[in-house]
Amino acid sequence: MAATFGLDFGTTNSLATVIHFDNESGRFTPRSFVQDGKPHPSVVWYPGGEPIVGHRALAQLSDLGLGVFGDIVRSPKMFLGSPTGIYVDGISHQAVDVVADVLSYLRKDALGQWHGDNSFNRAVITIPVTMRGPARAELRQAALKAGIHIHQFVHEPLAALYGYLRSRTDFQQELSNLERRLVLVFDWGGGTLDLTLCQLRDGVLTQILNVGDGEVGGDQFDLCMRRLVRKKHEDQHPNSDWSRLQPTADARLIHACEDAKIILSRRDVAPVVVRDLLASSGHEKDLYVQITRSELEDSVQDLISRGLCKIDTLLDRASVHRGEVEFCLATGGMVSMPAIRKGLRDIFGINRLRLVDNPASVISEGAAWIAHDGVGLQLAKPIEILHADDSYVEVIPAGTDLPLGGKAISCKIDMYCVDPSDGFAKFLFARPTWPGRASHGDSREPYTHLTLPVHSRSKPLLERLQVEVAIDDNLIAQIRARSLMRNATRQAFIHDLEFGLSVLGAINAA
């Protein structure tokens, strides 16, 4: 049977990984499908005819940032769930189709590199913690267009944590040591910053709280780097006219800045060189500047501070002190920046900060291990409804196995309208702030409210109300409520469920 592969469909880069048996080592190991040692940029170029995806498309990009630039789309994932199309060079495309072009390329590339029996038509796909249900549903459609059936979704930080733990030789012992301990995953990538506070509870890696920020990704650092380079060039050549950029100059400048940023993660100084930048006969036509690490750090200090402050935002919401976190797992391309690493060390200390060796592939590898080990998602916290006596009634319990591709689950509960005098029954759906703390006095966080018309002349506790909560394979909870006397129906949706990964089976597989 063909193995289910892991797919990190990222904002700026994407990567597919499969777990295979390595005859030389005699054990299962991840195999990621890269090009020249790098993941594939999530970029699509429509020059006419067949779309071009990945590094060739990125090489044509002459603007920094995410979105549409002429006939190029960078990070089509950001358009999923939007009611409007993507206008590429004046032509409207559906986000599903553009994403399908990226996924088709990734699948074709994996098939081309793989010399075994695998059709790469079944995947565990990772998603940001902020991706809402409609976007997940459209991602599933796009995958089907690309010939990929999504086995299940998993949040990127959760996949990173599992990939990190699963790769350790002391995997079983590490899980044993982590029981009831808190772990913070700090995933700062090219497009988004995602944080997840997790706890291992009875063999389940459980999400406590998620926080995401899509406005401090690495692309914002690139913009600051470009401004810094331009300023230094203009200081050298006050008469330079940047309106006279040569064709392809912007694209070459972007790549030069990205290369310099990588060099500055290892060295104190990096050159930025772009020949024939400006249409000019003077020395200003060529760009040659030296950027120091401190200059770059000063230019992005606000972004760094904003990202690091998200840690306290999350911990404050969870009422957790920094000292209660067992360790912080830092991953994502931006964590290679020394100033960010220093900020994380200042918060957690050297002993409680863990940096992954494979930041470009750990999320994809985590998804692949989840697929290989058969690790399923569970509901981390119960879905509850507030009763008239101010008690919370459980509708779907924590630990419920969440549906895989093509499946759904549902639970029903009957209630009675306590006060029909204003013609409405009001529902509050919530979950405990902490898994396992569902007593009357424990704190709750609301999911959503629902108002249902009832018979206003009915007596209290006479009209029966039917409530059903269903969760589909896109991890969307749909609430349907019906009043039997008024015969009215209303519905609401929950898009931000929190998950757990049951790792008990994986211990035997390791």
Coordinates of C-alpha atoms in Angstrom, one line a residue:
M1 CA 0.0 0.0 0.0
A2 CA 1.3 3.5 -1.0
A3 CA 2.4 5.5 2.1
T4 CA 0.6 8.6 3.1
F5 CA 3.0 11.5 2.8
G6 CA 3.3 14.7 4.8
L7 CA 2.9 18.1 3.2
D8 CA 3.9 21.4 4.6
F9 CA 2.0 23.8 2.4
G10 CA 3.6 27.0 3.7
T11 CA 3.1 30.7 3.1
T12 CA 6.4 31.2 1.5
N13 CA 7.8 27.7 1.0
S14 CA 6.2 24.2 0.7
L15 CA 7.7 20.8 1.1
A16 CA 6.6 17.1 0.8
T17 CA 8.1 14.3 2.9
V18 CA 7.5 10.6 3.0
I19 CA 8.7 8.0 5.6
H20 CA 10.5 5.1 4.1
F21 CA 12.6 2.1 5.3
D22 CA 16.3 2.8 4.8
N23 CA 18.1 -0.4 4.1
E24 CA 21.5 1.0 5.1
S25 CA 20.4 2.1 8.6
G26 CA 17.8 -0.6 9.0
R27 CA 15.2 1.8 10.3
F28 CA 12.4 4.1 9.0
T29 CA 13.6 7.6 8.1
P30 CA 12.1 10.7 6.5
R31 CA 12.8 11.6 2.8
S32 CA 12.0 15.2 1.8
F33 CA 11.7 16.3 -1.8
V34 CA 13.8 19.4 -2.2
Q35 CA 15.4 21.2 -5.1
D36 CA 19.1 22.1 -4.7
G37 CA 18.7 21.4 -1.0
K38 CA 15.8 23.9 -0.6
P39 CA 12.0 23.7 -0.2
H40 CA 9.9 24.8 -3.1
P41 CA 8.7 28.5 -3.0
S42 CA 4.9 28.8 -2.9
V43 CA 5.0 31.0 -6.0
V44 CA 3.1 30.5 -9.3
W45 CA 3.9 32.3 -12.5
Y46 CA 1.4 32.6 -15.3
P47 CA 3.4 33.6 -18.4
G48 CA 0.9 32.0 -20.7
G49 CA 0.2 28.4 -21.2
E50 CA 1.2 26.1 -18.4
P51 CA 1.8 27.6 -15.0
I52 CA 5.3 27.7 -13.6
V53 CA 5.8 26.9 -9.9
G54 CA 8.6 27.1 -7.4
H55 CA 12.1 28.5 -7.9
R56 CA 11.6 29.4 -11.5
A57 CA 8.6 31.5 -10.6
L58 CA 10.3 33.1 -7.7
A59 CA 13.2 34.1 -9.9
Q60 CA 10.8 36.3 -11.9
L61 CA 9.4 38.1 -8.9
S62 CA 10.4 41.7 -8.8
D63 CA 8.5 42.8 -5.7
L64 CA 8.7 41.9 -2.0
G65 CA 5.7 40.8 0.0
L66 CA 2.9 38.4 -0.4
G67 CA 0.0 38.5 -2.9
V68 CA -0.3 39.2 -6.7
F69 CA 2.4 40.9 -8.7
G70 CA 1.5 41.2 -12.3
D71 CA 1.4 37.6 -13.6
I72 CA 2.9 36.1 -10.4
V73 CA 1.1 34.9 -7.2
R74 CA 3.2 34.6 -4.1
S75 CA 1.5 32.5 -1.3
P76 CA -1.9 31.7 -2.9
K77 CA -2.8 30.1 0.4
M78 CA -3.6 33.5 1.8
F79 CA -6.5 33.8 -0.7
L80 CA -8.2 30.6 0.4
G81 CA -11.7 31.1 2.0
S82 CA -12.1 34.5 0.3
P83 CA -15.3 35.1 -1.7
T84 CA -13.4 37.0 -4.4
G85 CA -11.1 35.6 -7.1
I86 CA -7.4 36.3 -7.7
Y87 CA -6.8 38.7 -10.5
V88 CA -3.5 37.7 -12.1
D89 CA -2.4 40.1 -14.9
G90 CA -6.1 41.1 -15.4
I91 CA -7.4 37.6 -15.5
S92 CA -9.6 36.2 -12.7
H93 CA -8.5 32.9 -11.2
Q94 CA -10.1 31.0 -8.4
A95 CA -7.9 30.5 -5.3
V96 CA -8.6 26.8 -5.4
D97 CA -7.2 26.5 -8.9
V98 CA -4.0 28.5 -8.1
V99 CA -3.4 26.4 -5.0
A100 CA -4.0 23.3 -7.0
D101 CA -1.3 24.4 -9.4
V102 CA 1.2 24.5 -6.5
L103 CA 0.1 21.1 -5.0
S104 CA 0.2 19.5 -8.5
Y105 CA 3.8 20.7 -8.9
L106 CA 4.8 19.3 -5.4
R107 CA 3.2 16.0 -6.2
K108 CA 4.8 15.8 -9.7
D109 CA 8.2 16.7 -8.2
A110 CA 7.9 14.0 -5.5
L111 CA 6.9 11.4 -8.1
G112 CA 9.9 12.4 -10.2
Q113 CA 12.3 12.0 -7.4
W114 CA 10.9 8.9 -5.9
H115 CA 12.1 5.5 -7.2
G116 CA 9.5 3.3 -5.4
D117 CA 5.8 2.3 -5.4
N118 CA 4.0 5.5 -4.2
S119 CA 1.4 7.4 -6.1
F120 CA 1.5 10.3 -3.7
N121 CA -2.2 10.7 -3.7
R122 CA -2.8 10.7 0.0
A123 CA -1.4 13.3 2.5
V124 CA -1.5 14.7 6.0
I125 CA -1.3 18.5 5.3
T126 CA -0.3 21.1 7.9
I127 CA -2.1 24.4 8.3
P128 CA -1.5 27.6 10.3
V129 CA -3.3 28.0 13.6
T130 CA -5.2 30.9 12.2
M131 CA -6.5 29.1 9.1
R132 CA -10.3 29.1 9.4
G133 CA -12.7 26.4 8.3
P134 CA -13.7 27.8 4.8
A135 CA -10.1 28.0 3.9
R136 CA -9.5 24.5 5.0
A137 CA -12.5 23.3 3.0
E138 CA -11.1 25.0 -0.1
L139 CA -7.6 23.6 0.5
R140 CA -9.2 20.1 0.4
Q141 CA -10.9 21.0 -2.9
A142 CA -7.5 22.2 -4.3
A143 CA -5.8 19.0 -3.2
L144 CA -8.4 16.9 -4.9
K145 CA -7.9 18.9 -8.1
A146 CA -4.2 18.0 -7.8
G147 CA -4.9 14.3 -7.3
I148 CA -4.3 14.4 -3.5
H149 CA -6.7 13.1 -0.9
I150 CA -6.2 14.8 2.4
H151 CA -6.1 12.2 5.1
Q152 CA -6.2 14.8 7.9
F153 CA -5.1 18.4 8.7
V154 CA -2.8 19.2 11.6
H155 CA -1.6 22.6 12.9
E156 CA 1.9 23.5 11.9
P157 CA 3.4 23.9 15.5
L158 CA 1.9 20.6 16.6
A159 CA 3.4 18.9 13.5
A160 CA 6.8 20.6 14.3
L161 CA 6.7 19.3 17.9
Y162 CA 5.8 15.8 16.9
G163 CA 8.5 15.8 14.2
Y164 CA 11.1 17.0 16.7
L165 CA 10.2 14.4 19.3
R166 CA 9.9 11.6 16.8
S167 CA 13.3 12.2 15.4
R168 CA 15.0 11.8 18.8
T169 CA 16.7 8.5 19.6
D170 CA 15.2 8.8 23.1
F171 CA 11.7 9.4 21.8
Q172 CA 10.0 7.1 24.3
Q173 CA 11.9 8.4 27.3
E174 CA 11.3 12.0 26.2
L175 CA 7.5 11.4 26.1
S176 CA 7.7 9.8 29.5
N177 CA 9.5 12.9 30.9
L178 CA 7.1 15.3 29.3
E179 CA 3.9 13.9 31.0
R180 CA 1.9 16.8 32.4
R181 CA 4.7 19.3 31.4
L182 CA 4.1 22.4 29.3
V183 CA 5.9 23.0 26.0
L184 CA 5.7 26.2 23.9
V185 CA 6.2 25.8 20.1
F186 CA 7.5 29.1 18.6
D187 CA 7.3 28.8 14.8
W188 CA 8.4 31.9 13.0
G189 CA 8.4 31.4 9.3
G190 CA 8.5 33.5 6.1
G191 CA 4.8 34.4 6.2
T192 CA 3.4 33.9 9.7
L193 CA 4.4 33.5 13.3
D194 CA 2.5 30.7 15.1
L195 CA 2.7 29.8 18.8
T196 CA 1.1 26.8 20.5
L197 CA 1.2 26.0 24.1
C198 CA 1.0 22.2 24.5
Q199 CA 0.8 19.7 27.3
L200 CA 1.3 15.9 27.2
R201 CA -1.7 14.5 29.0
D202 CA -2.0 10.7 29.3
G203 CA -0.2 10.1 26.1
V204 CA -1.9 12.9 24.1
L205 CA -0.1 16.0 22.9
T206 CA -2.8 18.5 23.7
Q207 CA -3.1 22.1 22.6
I208 CA -3.8 24.5 25.4
L209 CA -3.8 27.7 23.4
N210 CA -2.9 29.0 20.0
V211 CA -1.8 32.5 18.9
G212 CA -0.9 33.5 15.4
D213 CA 0.3 36.7 13.6
G214 CA 0.4 37.0 9.9
E215 CA 2.0 40.4 9.8
V216 CA 5.5 39.8 11.2
G217 CA 6.6 37.1 8.8
G218 CA 10.0 37.0 7.2
D219 CA 8.7 38.8 4.1
Q220 CA 8.4 41.9 6.4
F221 CA 12.1 41.6 7.3
D222 CA 13.0 41.4 3.6
L223 CA 11.2 44.7 3.1
C224 CA 13.2 46.3 5.8
M225 CA 16.4 44.9 4.4
R226 CA 15.6 46.3 1.0
R227 CA 15.0 49.8 2.4
L228 CA 18.3 49.6 4.3
V229 CA 20.2 48.6 1.2
R230 CA 18.6 51.4 -0.9
K231 CA 19.4 54.0 1.8
K232 CA 23.0 53.0 1.9
H233 CA 23.3 53.2 -1.9
E234 CA 21.6 56.6 -1.9
D235 CA 24.0 57.8 0.8
Q236 CA 26.9 56.8 -1.4
H237 CA 25.4 58.3 -4.6
P238 CA 23.0 61.2 -3.6
N239 CA 22.1 61.7 -7.3
S240 CA 21.0 58.2 -8.0
D241 CA 17.6 57.9 -9.6
W242 CA 15.8 54.7 -8.5
S243 CA 13.0 55.4 -10.9
R244 CA 15.4 54.2 -13.6
L245 CA 15.8 50.6 -12.5
Q246 CA 16.9 48.2 -15.2
P247 CA 14.6 45.4 -16.2
T248 CA 15.0 42.4 -13.8
A249 CA 16.9 44.7 -11.4
D250 CA 14.3 44.4 -8.7
A251 CA 14.3 40.6 -8.9
R252 CA 18.1 40.5 -8.7
L253 CA 18.1 43.0 -5.7
I254 CA 15.5 40.9 -3.8
H255 CA 17.7 37.7 -4.2
A256 CA 20.8 39.6 -3.2
C257 CA 19.1 40.9 -0.1
E258 CA 17.8 37.4 0.8
D259 CA 21.3 36.0 0.4
A260 CA 22.8 38.7 2.6
K261 CA 20.2 38.1 5.3
I262 CA 21.2 34.4 5.4
I263 CA 24.9 35.3 5.6
L264 CA 24.2 37.7 8.5
S265 CA 22.8 34.9 10.5
R266 CA 26.4 33.5 10.6
R267 CA 28.6 36.6 10.1
D268 CA 28.8 40.2 11.2
V269 CA 29.0 41.7 7.7
A270 CA 27.5 40.8 4.4
P271 CA 28.0 42.4 0.9
V272 CA 25.0 43.2 -1.3
V273 CA 26.1 43.4 -5.0
V274 CA 23.8 44.1 -8.0
R275 CA 25.4 45.0 -11.3
D276 CA 23.6 47.3 -13.7
L277 CA 20.9 48.2 -11.2
L278 CA 20.2 51.6 -12.7
A279 CA 20.0 52.9 -16.3
S280 CA 22.9 55.3 -15.8
S281 CA 26.4 55.9 -17.0
G282 CA 27.9 56.8 -13.6
H283 CA 29.1 54.8 -10.7
E284 CA 25.6 54.8 -9.3
K285 CA 24.5 52.2 -11.9
D286 CA 26.1 49.4 -9.8
L287 CA 25.0 48.7 -6.3
Y288 CA 27.7 47.6 -3.8
V289 CA 27.1 48.1 -0.1
Q290 CA 28.1 46.4 3.1
I291 CA 25.4 45.6 5.6
T292 CA 26.3 44.8 9.2
R293 CA 24.3 42.5 11.4
S294 CA 23.7 45.4 13.9
E295 CA 22.4 47.6 11.1
L296 CA 19.9 44.9 10.0
E297 CA 18.9 44.2 13.6
D298 CA 18.3 47.9 14.3
S299 CA 16.1 48.2 11.2
V300 CA 13.9 45.3 12.2
Q301 CA 13.9 45.8 16.0
D302 CA 10.2 46.6 16.1
L303 CA 9.3 43.4 14.2
I304 CA 11.4 41.3 16.6
S305 CA 9.9 42.9 19.7
R306 CA 6.4 42.4 18.4
G307 CA 7.0 38.8 17.6
L308 CA 8.7 38.0 21.0
C309 CA 5.9 39.9 22.8
K310 CA 3.5 37.2 21.5
I311 CA 5.0 34.8 24.0
D312 CA 3.8 36.9 26.9
T313 CA 0.4 37.4 25.2
L314 CA -0.1 33.7 25.0
L315 CA 1.2 32.9 28.5
D316 CA -0.9 35.7 30.0
R317 CA -4.1 34.4 28.3
A318 CA -3.3 30.9 29.6
S319 CA -2.4 32.2 33.1
V320 CA 1.0 30.5 32.8
H321 CA 4.3 31.9 34.2
R322 CA 7.4 31.6 32.0
G323 CA 9.0 29.3 34.6
E324 CA 6.2 26.7 34.1
V325 CA 7.2 26.0 30.5
E326 CA 9.4 22.9 30.4
F327 CA 11.0 24.1 27.1
C328 CA 10.5 26.3 24.1
L329 CA 10.8 24.6 20.7
A330 CA 11.9 27.3 18.3
T331 CA 11.6 26.6 14.6
G332 CA 11.0 28.4 11.3
G333 CA 13.5 30.3 9.1
M334 CA 13.4 33.5 11.2
V335 CA 14.8 31.8 14.3
S336 CA 18.2 31.6 12.6
M337 CA 18.5 35.4 13.2
P338 CA 20.8 35.9 16.1
A339 CA 18.7 38.7 17.6
I340 CA 15.6 36.5 17.7
R341 CA 17.6 33.6 19.3
K342 CA 19.0 36.0 21.9
G343 CA 15.5 37.3 22.7
L344 CA 14.3 33.7 23.2
R345 CA 17.3 32.9 25.4
D346 CA 16.6 36.0 27.5
I347 CA 13.0 34.7 28.0
F348 CA 13.7 31.0 28.6
G349 CA 17.4 30.7 29.3
I350 CA 19.8 28.4 27.5
N351 CA 18.7 25.2 29.0
R352 CA 15.0 25.6 28.2
L353 CA 15.4 26.8 24.6
R354 CA 15.6 24.1 21.9
L355 CA 16.5 24.8 18.3
V356 CA 15.7 22.3 15.7
D357 CA 18.4 21.1 13.4
N358 CA 16.1 21.0 10.4
P359 CA 13.9 24.1 10.5
A360 CA 13.1 24.0 6.8
S361 CA 11.7 20.4 6.9
V362 CA 10.6 19.7 10.5
I363 CA 6.9 20.5 9.9
S364 CA 6.8 18.4 6.8
E365 CA 8.6 15.6 8.5
G366 CA 6.2 15.8 11.5
A367 CA 3.2 15.5 9.2
A368 CA 4.9 12.5 7.5
W369 CA 5.6 10.8 10.8
I370 CA 2.0 11.4 11.9
A371 CA 0.9 9.7 8.7
H372 CA 3.3 6.8 9.1
D373 CA 2.5 6.2 12.8
G374 CA -1.2 6.5 12.3
V375 CA -1.5 9.2 14.9
G376 CA -5.0 10.6 14.9
L377 CA -6.4 13.9 16.0
Q378 CA -8.6 14.2 19.1
L379 CA -10.7 17.0 20.4
A380 CA -8.5 18.6 23.1
K381 CA -11.4 20.2 25.0
P382 CA -15.1 19.4 25.2
I383 CA -17.6 21.5 23.4
E384 CA -20.1 22.6 26.1
I385 CA -23.3 24.5 26.2
L386 CA -24.3 26.8 29.1
H387 CA -27.3 25.6 30.9
A388 CA -29.9 27.8 32.6
D389 CA -28.6 27.1 36.0
D390 CA -25.1 28.5 35.0
S391 CA -23.7 25.0 34.7
Y392 CA -22.0 23.7 31.5
V393 CA -23.3 20.7 29.8
E394 CA -21.0 18.6 27.6
V395 CA -22.1 18.1 24.0
I396 CA -18.9 16.5 22.5
P397 CA -16.4 15.3 25.1
A398 CA -12.7 15.8 25.1
G399 CA -10.7 12.9 23.7
T400 CA -13.3 12.3 20.9
D401 CA -11.5 11.1 17.8
L402 CA -11.8 13.7 15.0
P403 CA -13.0 12.5 11.6
L404 CA -10.5 11.7 8.8
G405 CA -11.1 12.4 5.1
G406 CA -14.6 11.8 4.0
K407 CA -15.9 11.2 7.6
A408 CA -18.0 13.2 10.1
I409 CA -19.1 12.9 13.7
S410 CA -22.1 14.3 15.5
C411 CA -23.8 14.5 18.9
K412 CA -27.3 15.6 19.9
I413 CA -28.8 17.1 23.1
D414 CA -32.3 18.0 24.0
M415 CA -33.1 21.0 26.2
Y416 CA -36.2 23.1 27.2
C417 CA -36.7 26.8 26.9
V418 CA -36.6 28.3 30.4
D419 CA -37.8 31.8 29.6
P420 CA -39.6 32.2 26.3
S421 CA -41.1 35.6 27.1
D422 CA -39.0 37.6 24.6
G423 CA -39.5 35.0 21.9
F424 CA -35.9 33.7 21.8
A425 CA -33.8 31.0 23.3
K426 CA -30.1 31.9 23.7
F427 CA -27.2 29.5 23.6
L428 CA -23.6 30.0 24.6
F429 CA -21.1 27.4 23.4
A430 CA -17.8 27.3 25.2
R431 CA -14.8 25.1 26.2
P432 CA -12.7 25.0 29.4
T433 CA -9.6 27.1 29.3
W434 CA -7.6 24.1 30.4
P435 CA -8.1 20.5 29.3
G436 CA -9.3 18.4 32.2
R437 CA -10.6 21.3 34.2
A438 CA -14.3 21.3 33.5
S439 CA -15.7 21.7 37.0
H440 CA -18.3 24.4 37.7
G441 CA -15.8 26.9 39.0
D442 CA -13.2 26.4 36.2
S443 CA -12.8 29.2 33.6
R444 CA -14.3 28.9 30.1
E445 CA -13.6 30.6 26.8
P446 CA -16.6 31.1 24.5
Y447 CA -16.8 29.6 21.0
T448 CA -19.9 31.2 19.7
H449 CA -23.5 32.4 20.6
L450 CA -26.7 31.3 18.9
T451 CA -30.2 32.8 19.2
L452 CA -33.2 30.7 18.3
P453 CA -36.8 31.9 17.9
V454 CA -39.2 30.2 20.2
H455 CA -43.0 30.4 20.9
S456 CA -43.3 33.5 23.0
R457 CA -46.6 32.5 24.6
S458 CA -45.3 29.1 25.7
K459 CA -44.9 28.3 29.3
P460 CA -41.4 28.0 30.8
L461 CA -39.8 24.5 30.3
L462 CA -42.5 23.5 27.8
E463 CA -41.0 24.0 24.4
R464 CA -38.3 21.4 23.6
L465 CA -35.2 22.5 21.8
Q466 CA -33.0 20.1 19.8
V467 CA -29.3 20.9 19.4
E468 CA -26.9 19.0 17.2
V469 CA -23.1 19.6 16.9
A470 CA -21.4 17.9 13.9
I471 CA -17.7 18.0 13.1
D472 CA -16.6 17.3 9.5
D473 CA -13.3 16.3 8.1
N474 CA -12.3 20.0 7.6
L475 CA -12.5 20.3 11.4
I476 CA -15.4 22.6 11.2
A477 CA -18.0 22.2 14.0
Q478 CA -21.6 23.0 12.7
I479 CA -24.2 23.7 15.3
R480 CA -27.9 23.2 14.4
A481 CA -30.6 24.2 16.8
R482 CA -34.4 23.7 16.3
S483 CA -37.4 24.8 18.4
L484 CA -40.2 22.2 18.1
M485 CA -43.2 24.5 18.8
R486 CA -42.0 27.5 16.8
N487 CA -40.4 25.1 14.3
A488 CA -37.5 27.5 13.7
T489 CA -34.0 26.5 13.0
R490 CA -30.7 28.3 13.3
Q491 CA -27.1 27.4 12.8
A492 CA -23.6 28.5 13.8
F493 CA -20.1 27.4 13.1
I494 CA -16.9 26.9 15.2
H495 CA -13.6 27.2 13.2
D496 CA -11.0 27.3 16.0
L497 CA -11.2 23.9 17.7
E498 CA -8.1 22.8 19.6
F499 CA -6.6 19.4 19.0
G500 CA -4.6 16.7 20.5
L501 CA -2.3 14.0 19.0
S502 CA -2.6 10.6 20.6
V503 CA 1.0 9.4 20.6
L504 CA 0.6 6.1 22.5
G505 CA 0.5 4.1 19.3
A506 CA 3.6 5.9 18.1
I507 CA 5.6 4.7 21.1
N508 CA 5.2 1.1 19.8
A509 CA 6.0 2.2 16.3
A510 CA 9.2 3.9 17.2

